[in-house]
Amino acid sequence: MTSVQISKLAAGTVSTIELTLISIVLGMILALVIAFMSIGRNKILKGIAWIYTWVFRGTPLLLQIMVVYFAIPLMVKQMVGSPLNFEPFTAAIIALTLNTAAYTSEIFRAGIQSIDKGQMEAAKALGMTYSQAMFKVIIPQTVSRIIPPFANEFIMILKDTSLVSTIGMADLMRVSKQFAASGDWSYYFVAGGIYLVLTSVCIVLFQRLEKKTSRYI
């Protein structure tokens, strides 16, 4: 393996990590909004949240990437006459964020609803508003419960970033495929090894985080 190949693999790995972290952070923000919509009393917002999760959990991530990168620009061009082109990185972030938000919102919703209702009633009895009770009482207790399923979602997104190679982004998977195209199949195993290292690091970090938060339950 030459220094150039190592450099490109390193760059592809960095792109994969960037995609994962940005998508997870943005997805968590959107997921929290969707989770509150789904547990609220407004039927319209609950319906919107249900449709959102139904669509993005019920269709393949690869299809969602294709829609964002290919279909939406064509739709906009046909409707307004001016082109809308996404860079592969931008399209990948949008698709991954929307997808992870759908799954993470269900994790948040289930975690929040797993807390005894008496906690909210006690908080209100102390004079807290709904928002204060949610962010000072309910959500802190929810965190430790949602870490295991959230860790699984994080790892899934990390692995699913490999799908963005289909729209020409130079992530770890695409770089490995380009090198393997020359006839050296070992690059697929190199890519697999790197993915294993990344997911193993995530597992260790989340296990430590779970142990740390469980001390305060």
XYZ file of N, CA and C in Angstrom:
651
model
N 0.844 -1.197 0.000
C 0.000 0.000 0.000
C 0.879 1.246 0.000
N 0.661 2.115 -0.949
C 1.490 3.312 -1.081
C 1.007 4.419 -0.136
N 1.867 5.438 0.009
C 1.515 6.558 0.877
C 0.300 7.315 0.344
N 0.163 7.358 -0.986
C -0.981 8.028 -1.596
C -2.273 7.290 -1.254
N -2.239 5.970 -1.342
C -3.411 5.167 -1.020
C -3.786 5.297 0.461
N -2.766 5.294 1.317
C -3.015 5.456 2.749
C -3.650 6.815 3.021
N -3.142 7.837 2.328
C -3.672 9.185 2.496
C -5.135 9.267 2.069
N -5.475 8.625 0.957
C -6.848 8.652 0.467
C -7.779 7.858 1.377
N -7.289 6.738 1.896
C -8.090 5.963 2.840
C -8.341 6.761 4.119
N -7.320 7.474 4.570
C -7.454 8.303 5.772
C -8.476 9.418 5.533
N -8.388 10.036 4.345
C -9.336 11.104 4.013
C -10.762 10.561 3.929
N -10.914 9.367 3.354
C -12.230 8.735 3.273
C -12.777 8.402 4.649
N -11.889 7.969 5.544
C -12.301 7.659 6.912
C -12.762 8.914 7.640
N -12.034 10.002 7.447
C -12.414 11.280 8.068
C -13.776 11.732 7.555
N -14.007 11.576 6.252
C -15.311 11.947 5.678
C -16.431 11.125 6.286
N -16.180 9.837 6.488
C -17.169 8.956 7.106
C -17.492 9.400 8.526
N -16.457 9.751 9.288
C -16.657 10.214 10.662
C -17.410 11.533 10.679
N -17.047 12.449 9.793
C -17.732 13.745 9.710
C -19.212 13.565 9.394
N -19.497 12.723 8.417
C -20.892 12.450 8.042
C -21.678 11.933 9.235
N -21.085 10.999 9.954
C -21.763 10.378 11.089
C -22.048 11.400 12.183
N -21.033 12.151 12.587
C -21.188 13.090 13.694
C -22.168 14.217 13.366
N -22.034 14.798 12.178
C -22.924 15.897 11.797
C -24.362 15.416 11.688
N -24.545 14.258 11.068
C -25.897 13.714 10.900
C -26.531 13.377 12.238
N -25.753 12.833 13.159
C -26.280 12.467 14.470
C -26.668 13.709 15.265
N -25.816 14.719 15.263
C -26.108 15.946 16.019
C -27.364 16.626 15.478
N -27.415 16.823 14.162
C -28.588 17.454 13.556
C -29.824 16.568 13.715
N -29.623 15.257 13.584
C -30.728 14.318 13.732
C -31.299 14.323 15.138
N -30.444 14.469 16.149
C -30.910 14.512 17.537
C -31.782 15.735 17.789
N -31.373 16.877 17.227
C -32.148 18.105 17.406
C -33.535 17.946 16.786
N -33.558 17.459 15.544
C -34.831 17.243 14.864
C -35.643 16.159 15.560
N -34.975 15.119 16.037
C -35.660 14.013 16.705
C -36.357 14.467 17.977
N -35.718 15.374 18.712
C -36.318 15.876 19.951
C -37.607 16.634 19.651
N -37.585 17.426 18.571
C -38.782 18.160 18.160
C -39.895 17.184 17.785
N -39.556 16.172 16.996
C -40.552 15.192 16.554
C -41.096 14.398 17.743
N -40.210 14.072 18.687
C -40.648 13.320 19.871
C -41.663 14.117 20.687
N -41.399 15.424 20.868
C -42.339 16.258 21.609
C -43.655 16.403 20.857
N -43.574 16.458 19.528
C -44.794 16.519 18.725
C -45.623 15.252 18.912
N -44.947 14.116 18.971
C -45.653 12.836 19.047
C -46.274 12.568 20.417
N -45.719 13.166 21.477
C -46.274 12.934 22.815
C -47.168 14.086 23.269
N -47.280 15.105 22.422
C -48.123 16.243 22.769
C -49.599 15.946 22.572
N -50.410 16.936 22.880
C -51.858 16.766 22.793
C -52.435 17.254 21.472
N -51.641 17.981 20.707
C -52.112 18.501 19.425
C -52.169 17.367 18.405
N -53.369 17.035 17.950
C -53.542 15.897 17.049
C -52.895 16.127 15.683
N -52.878 17.368 15.242
C -52.265 17.664 13.942
C -50.766 17.420 14.000
N -50.119 17.937 15.060
C -48.677 17.741 15.209
C -48.343 16.263 15.414
N -49.186 15.566 16.175
C -48.976 14.125 16.367
C -49.084 13.392 15.042
N -50.033 13.805 14.207
C -50.187 13.184 12.893
C -48.993 13.428 11.993
N -48.478 14.659 12.028
C -47.297 14.994 11.226
C -46.105 14.152 11.668
N -45.930 14.041 12.990
C -44.822 13.248 13.528
C -44.951 11.784 13.133
N -46.182 11.265 13.183
C -46.408 9.858 12.820
C -46.095 9.623 11.346
N -46.557 10.514 10.486
C -46.305 10.367 9.045
C -44.814 10.442 8.752
N -44.137 11.366 9.421
C -42.695 11.523 9.212
C -41.943 10.228 9.543
N -42.201 9.704 10.741
C -41.501 8.478 11.143
C -41.919 7.294 10.283
N -43.172 7.262 9.888
C -43.670 6.174 9.036
C -42.943 6.163 7.695
N -42.786 7.326 7.097
C -42.135 7.421 5.784
C -40.650 7.076 5.867
N -39.943 7.681 6.795
C -38.492 7.513 6.830
C -38.044 6.202 7.457
N -38.890 5.584 8.279
C -38.561 4.262 8.800
C -39.024 3.162 7.852
N -39.957 3.501 6.975
C -40.537 2.500 6.087
C -39.941 2.445 4.698
N -39.010 3.348 4.400
C -38.351 3.335 3.088
C -36.844 3.181 3.264
N -36.167 2.571 2.290
C -34.721 2.349 2.411
C -33.923 3.650 2.442
N -32.873 3.675 3.231
C -32.010 4.854 3.288
C -31.391 5.154 1.932
N -31.050 4.111 1.190
C -30.473 4.324 -0.143
C -31.444 5.092 -1.035
N -32.725 4.737 -0.971
C -33.740 5.447 -1.746
C -33.826 6.904 -1.313
N -33.756 7.144 -0.014
C -33.821 8.514 0.496
C -32.636 9.349 0.001
N -31.468 8.749 -0.046
C -30.289 9.449 -0.564
C -30.485 9.794 -2.034
N -31.011 8.852 -2.796
C -31.256 9.072 -4.222
C -32.286 10.182 -4.443
N -33.328 10.187 -3.610
C -34.370 11.204 -3.745
C -33.791 12.592 -3.489
N -33.004 12.717 -2.431
C -32.418 14.021 -2.098
C -31.440 14.479 -3.172
N -30.617 13.574 -3.655
C -29.554 13.965 -4.588
C -30.036 14.108 -6.030
N -30.937 13.206 -6.452
C -31.378 13.214 -7.849
C -32.796 13.762 -8.037
N -33.755 13.224 -7.278
C -35.165 13.531 -7.533
C -35.545 14.963 -7.158
N -35.167 15.403 -5.968
C -35.561 16.746 -5.527
C -35.030 17.846 -6.456
N -33.752 17.814 -6.867
C -33.287 18.837 -7.820
C -34.084 18.838 -9.123
N -34.439 17.654 -9.617
C -35.230 17.583 -10.844
C -36.641 18.123 -10.633
N -37.230 17.818 -9.494
C -38.565 18.324 -9.172
C -38.561 19.849 -9.103
N -37.551 20.414 -8.439
C -37.454 21.870 -8.315
C -37.266 22.515 -9.680
N -36.444 21.897 -10.513
C -36.201 22.442 -11.853
C -37.478 22.450 -12.681
N -38.270 21.386 -12.581
C -39.519 21.305 -13.332
C -40.568 22.285 -12.810
N -40.537 22.555 -11.518
C -41.546 23.419 -10.912
C -41.234 24.909 -11.073
N -39.970 25.292 -10.854
C -39.619 26.717 -10.886
C -38.734 27.090 -12.069
N -38.225 26.088 -12.772
C -37.428 26.362 -13.961
C -35.950 26.576 -13.727
N -35.550 26.772 -12.469
C -34.131 26.972 -12.166
C -33.587 25.738 -11.466
N -32.371 25.354 -11.783
C -31.808 24.126 -11.209
C -31.450 24.265 -9.733
N -31.543 23.171 -9.025
C -31.116 23.093 -7.631
C -30.215 21.874 -7.518
N -28.941 22.125 -7.309
C -27.985 21.026 -7.259
C -27.330 20.944 -5.886
N -27.366 19.759 -5.316
C -26.699 19.516 -4.039
C -25.321 18.905 -4.289
N -24.355 19.339 -3.492
C -23.087 18.631 -3.472
C -23.316 17.273 -2.817
N -22.546 16.252 -3.193
C -22.739 14.934 -2.577
C -22.714 14.967 -1.048
N -21.811 15.764 -0.481
C -21.711 15.832 0.981
C -22.983 16.423 1.582
N -23.495 17.494 0.962
C -24.718 18.137 1.451
C -25.909 17.188 1.359
N -26.045 16.532 0.210
C -27.144 15.585 0.024
C -27.060 14.447 1.033
N -25.852 13.978 1.285
C -25.664 12.884 2.239
C -26.064 13.318 3.644
N -25.672 14.523 4.040
C -26.022 15.040 5.361
C -27.532 15.158 5.510
N -28.201 15.704 4.489
C -29.649 15.871 4.547
C -30.347 14.526 4.699
N -29.986 13.563 3.855
C -30.639 12.254 3.881
C -30.372 11.510 5.188
N -29.133 11.508 5.632
C -28.785 10.807 6.871
C -29.439 11.455 8.081
N -29.500 12.788 8.080
C -30.125 13.503 9.194
C -31.613 13.185 9.284
N -32.303 13.254 8.149
C -33.740 12.968 8.142
C -34.015 11.531 8.559
N -33.164 10.615 8.120
C -33.348 9.202 8.458
C -33.100 8.940 9.937
N -31.995 9.442 10.445
C -31.673 9.168 11.853
C -32.636 9.872 12.791
N -33.185 11.022 12.361
C -34.162 11.726 13.194
C -35.417 10.886 13.390
N -35.825 10.167 12.358
C -37.027 9.333 12.455
C -36.839 8.221 13.478
N -35.698 7.564 13.444
C -35.438 6.469 14.386
C -35.166 6.994 15.795
N -34.371 8.066 15.882
C -34.015 8.605 17.194
C -35.217 9.212 17.901
N -36.154 9.794 17.142
C -37.345 10.365 17.765
C -38.158 9.290 18.484
N -38.202 8.097 17.912
C -38.909 6.998 18.564
C -38.182 6.540 19.820
N -36.857 6.610 19.785
C -36.072 6.275 20.975
C -36.359 7.285 22.081
N -36.359 8.578 21.714
C -36.656 9.628 22.687
C -38.077 9.491 23.230
N -39.037 9.266 22.327
C -40.428 9.154 22.742
C -40.621 8.011 23.730
N -40.075 6.857 23.387
C -40.220 5.693 24.262
C -39.532 5.934 25.605
N -38.380 6.592 25.568
C -37.654 6.873 26.804
C -38.419 7.820 27.709
N -38.974 8.877 27.134
C -39.736 9.849 27.914
C -40.992 9.209 28.505
N -41.685 8.416 27.698
C -42.922 7.800 28.170
C -42.680 6.659 29.157
N -41.435 6.208 29.263
C -41.124 5.146 30.226
C -40.990 5.681 31.650
N -40.858 7.009 31.770
C -40.767 7.613 33.094
C -42.160 7.677 33.719
N -42.244 7.296 34.983
C -43.530 7.284 35.677
C -44.202 8.654 35.611
N -45.499 8.673 35.323
C -46.242 9.929 35.201
C -46.266 10.714 36.506
N -46.057 10.016 37.598
C -46.027 10.683 38.891
C -44.906 11.690 39.003
N -43.828 11.473 38.232
C -42.706 12.406 38.243
C -43.141 13.773 37.724
N -43.906 13.784 36.631
C -44.400 15.036 36.068
C -45.382 15.703 37.023
N -46.258 14.907 37.619
C -47.245 15.457 38.539
C -46.569 16.057 39.765
N -45.525 15.399 40.261
C -44.794 15.904 41.420
C -44.087 17.210 41.093
N -43.520 17.272 39.885
C -42.824 18.483 39.462
C -43.797 19.656 39.354
N -44.980 19.402 38.801
C -45.982 20.462 38.677
C -46.485 20.896 40.057
N -46.548 19.933 40.986
C -46.991 20.255 42.343
C -46.007 21.189 43.034
N -44.751 21.125 42.598
C -43.723 22.004 43.159
C -43.695 23.366 42.472
N -44.591 23.548 41.508
C -44.672 24.839 40.842
C -43.937 24.938 39.521
N -43.426 23.838 39.030
C -42.716 23.858 37.755
C -43.693 23.905 36.593
N -43.274 24.562 35.520
C -44.055 24.527 34.290
C -43.788 23.205 33.589
N -44.554 22.946 32.513
C -44.353 21.699 31.763
C -42.924 21.614 31.219
N -42.443 22.715 30.663
C -41.092 22.734 30.080
C -40.037 22.525 31.150
N -40.195 23.200 32.290
C -39.227 23.033 33.381
C -39.214 21.600 33.889
N -40.394 21.023 34.051
C -40.480 19.647 34.526
C -39.852 18.681 33.523
N -40.085 18.947 32.236
C -39.563 18.063 31.206
C -38.036 18.084 31.175
N -37.457 19.285 31.189
C -36.010 19.396 31.021
C -35.215 19.254 32.325
N -35.864 19.437 33.462
C -35.152 19.321 34.730
C -35.414 18.000 35.454
N -36.533 17.360 35.126
C -36.900 16.128 35.841
C -36.976 14.913 34.919
N -37.768 15.030 33.853
C -38.038 13.874 33.002
C -36.846 13.495 32.122
N -36.352 14.440 31.352
C -35.277 14.136 30.398
C -34.002 13.652 31.084
N -33.557 14.259 32.201
C -32.363 13.724 32.877
C -32.497 12.247 33.254
N -33.710 11.828 33.634
C -33.919 10.423 33.977
C -34.000 9.550 32.726
N -34.372 10.175 31.632
C -34.519 9.434 30.376
C -33.178 9.072 29.764
N -32.180 9.937 29.971
C -30.891 9.791 29.294
C -30.290 8.403 29.452
N -30.191 7.922 30.693
C -29.558 6.621 30.921
C -30.326 5.481 30.263
N -31.642 5.644 30.114
C -32.456 4.581 29.528
C -32.322 4.500 28.006
N -32.029 5.632 27.386
C -31.990 5.635 25.919
C -30.585 5.436 25.363
N -29.580 5.380 26.233
C -28.207 5.228 25.730
C -28.008 3.945 24.926
N -28.451 2.762 25.401
C -28.242 1.533 24.606
C -28.877 1.582 23.219
N -30.173 1.931 23.089
C -30.742 1.996 21.740
C -30.141 3.120 20.908
N -29.775 4.229 21.546
C -29.154 5.322 20.795
C -27.775 4.914 20.293
N -27.047 4.134 21.092
C -25.743 3.632 20.663
C -25.890 2.760 19.421
N -26.933 1.930 19.391
C -27.190 1.091 18.216
C -27.469 1.947 16.987
N -28.257 3.009 17.162
C -28.572 3.899 16.047
C -27.315 4.619 15.552
N -26.466 5.032 16.478
C -25.217 5.708 16.118
C -24.348 4.794 15.253
N -24.225 3.543 15.686
C -23.405 2.583 14.949
C -24.024 2.269 13.593
N -25.354 2.183 13.537
C -26.023 1.931 12.263
C -25.761 3.057 11.266
N -25.837 4.299 11.734
C -25.569 5.435 10.853
C -24.118 5.427 10.399
N -23.210 5.103 11.307
C -21.794 5.022 10.945
C -21.587 4.037 9.801
N -22.219 2.883 9.888
C -22.082 1.879 8.824
C -22.848 2.269 7.564
N -24.013 2.900 7.753
C -24.837 3.261 6.600
C -24.271 4.413 5.785
N -23.274 5.105 6.322
C -22.628 6.154 5.522
C -21.996 5.567 4.265
N -21.760 4.270 4.276
C -21.180 3.615 3.097
C -22.081 3.747 1.879
N -23.383 3.991 2.118
C -24.330 4.109 1.005
C -24.131 5.390 0.199
N -23.475 6.389 0.791
C -23.296 7.654 0.062
C -22.284 7.504 -1.069
N -21.596 6.393 -1.104
C -20.665 6.152 -2.217
C -21.413 6.067 -3.537
N -22.721 5.789 -3.479
C -23.524 5.671 -4.703
C -23.763 7.014 -5.381
N -23.560 8.127 -4.651
C -23.739 9.446 -5.266
C -22.397 10.143 -5.490
N -21.331 9.357 -5.422
C -20.024 9.878 -5.802
C -19.223 10.537 -4.709
N -19.643 10.405 -3.458
C -18.878 11.005 -2.380
C -17.702 10.109 -2.016
N -16.560 10.739 -1.808
C -15.328 9.977 -1.543
C -15.224 9.605 -0.072
N -16.132 8.763 0.372
C -16.052 8.269 1.738
C -15.171 7.029 1.765
N -15.090 6.396 2.916
C -14.236 5.215 3.068
C -14.611 4.107 2.099
N -15.907 3.859 1.925
C -16.354 2.775 1.059
C -16.006 3.037 -0.396
N -16.229 4.259 -0.866
C -15.956 4.570 -2.274
C -14.458 4.490 -2.581
N -13.645 5.018 -1.678
C -12.192 4.958 -1.877
C -11.731 3.515 -1.942
N -12.256 2.691 -1.051
C -11.871 1.270 -1.040
C -12.297 0.576 -2.326
N -13.501 0.882 -2.819
C -13.986 0.284 -4.067
C -13.124 0.710 -5.256
N -12.682 1.947 -5.254
C -11.838 2.436 -6.347
C -10.512 1.696 -6.379
N -9.919 1.488 -5.201
C -8.662 0.753 -5.145
C -8.856 -0.726 -5.491
N -9.985 -1.292 -5.032
C -10.254 -2.703 -5.292
C -10.570 -2.952 -6.766
N -11.011 -1.913 -7.468
C -11.344 -2.058 -8.885
C -10.136 -2.433 -9.727
N -8.952 -2.176 -9.190
C -7.722 -2.514 -9.924
C -7.410 -4.003 -9.827
N -8.189 -4.714 -9.040
C -7.994 -6.159 -8.921
C -7.487 -6.607 -7.564
N -7.212 -5.652 -6.676
C -6.720 -5.990 -5.348
C -7.892 -6.018 -4.373
N -8.460 -7.186 -4.157
C -9.636 -7.342 -3.312
C -9.356 -7.078 -1.834
N -8.076 -7.008 -1.452
C -7.730 -6.839 -0.036
C -8.228 -5.509 0.533
N -8.477 -4.543 -0.349
C -8.939 -3.236 0.139
C -10.324 -3.328 0.765
N -11.126 -4.296 0.347
C -12.420 -4.485 0.985
C -12.238 -4.898 2.444
N -11.225 -5.714 2.695
C -10.937 -6.144 4.060
C -10.317 -5.010 4.873
N -9.547 -4.163 4.210
C -8.999 -2.983 4.883
C -10.140 -2.078 5.339
N -11.095 -1.851 4.428
C -12.261 -1.028 4.773
C -13.042 -1.659 5.920
N -13.232 -2.986 5.851
C -13.946 -3.683 6.914
C -13.246 -3.537 8.251
N -11.918 -3.603 8.224
C -11.140 -3.444 9.458
C -11.301 -2.057 10.057
N -11.302 -1.047 9.183
C -11.460 0.326 9.662
C -12.854 0.530 10.260
N -13.881 0.001 9.584
C -15.242 0.100 10.126
C -15.334 -0.603 11.480
N -14.682 -1.746 11.612
C -14.696 -2.473 12.884
C -14.037 -1.666 13.997
N -12.936 -1.012 13.673
C -12.251 -0.175 14.667
C -13.156 0.973 15.103
N -13.773 1.639 14.133
C -14.644 2.776 14.438
C -15.843 2.357 15.289
N -16.491 1.254 14.908
C -17.656 0.802 15.671
C -17.248 0.312 17.062
N -16.076 -0.300 17.164
C -15.594 -0.777 18.472
C -15.339 0.390 19.411
N -14.761 1.458 18.877
C -14.526 2.670 19.684
C -15.857 3.228 20.171
N -16.847 3.258 19.289
C -18.178 3.751 19.667
C -18.783 2.901 20.769
N -18.666 1.598 20.649
C -19.228 0.686 21.654
C -18.604 0.940 23.022
N -17.289 1.065 23.054
C -16.580 1.301 24.322
C -17.002 2.627 24.938
N -17.079 3.680 24.116
C -17.454 5.003 24.618
C -18.866 5.011 25.180
N -19.791 4.377 24.470
C -21.171 4.350 24.940
C -21.329 3.481 26.184
N -20.557 2.420 26.287
C -20.609 1.588 27.490
C -20.136 2.373 28.707
N -19.077 3.146 28.527
C -18.585 3.980 29.630
C -19.594 5.056 30.000
N -20.223 5.642 28.973
C -21.230 6.670 29.230
C -22.426 6.086 29.967
N -22.811 4.871 29.604
C -23.947 4.218 30.262
C -23.635 3.942 31.723
N -22.418 3.494 32.007
C -22.032 3.221 33.388
C -21.985 4.498 34.197
N -21.511 5.578 33.568
C -21.395 6.853 34.265
C -22.751 7.422 34.624
N -23.696 7.366 33.664
C -25.013 7.922 33.930
C -25.838 7.058 34.874
N -25.573 5.751 34.893
C -26.351 4.852 35.762
C -26.047 5.095 37.247
N -24.951 5.763 37.539
C -24.605 6.031 38.935
C -25.565 7.014 39.578
N -26.200 7.811 38.751
C -27.037 8.882 39.294
C -28.519 8.534 39.279
N -28.830 7.270 38.974
C -30.231 6.844 38.960
C -30.691 6.468 40.377
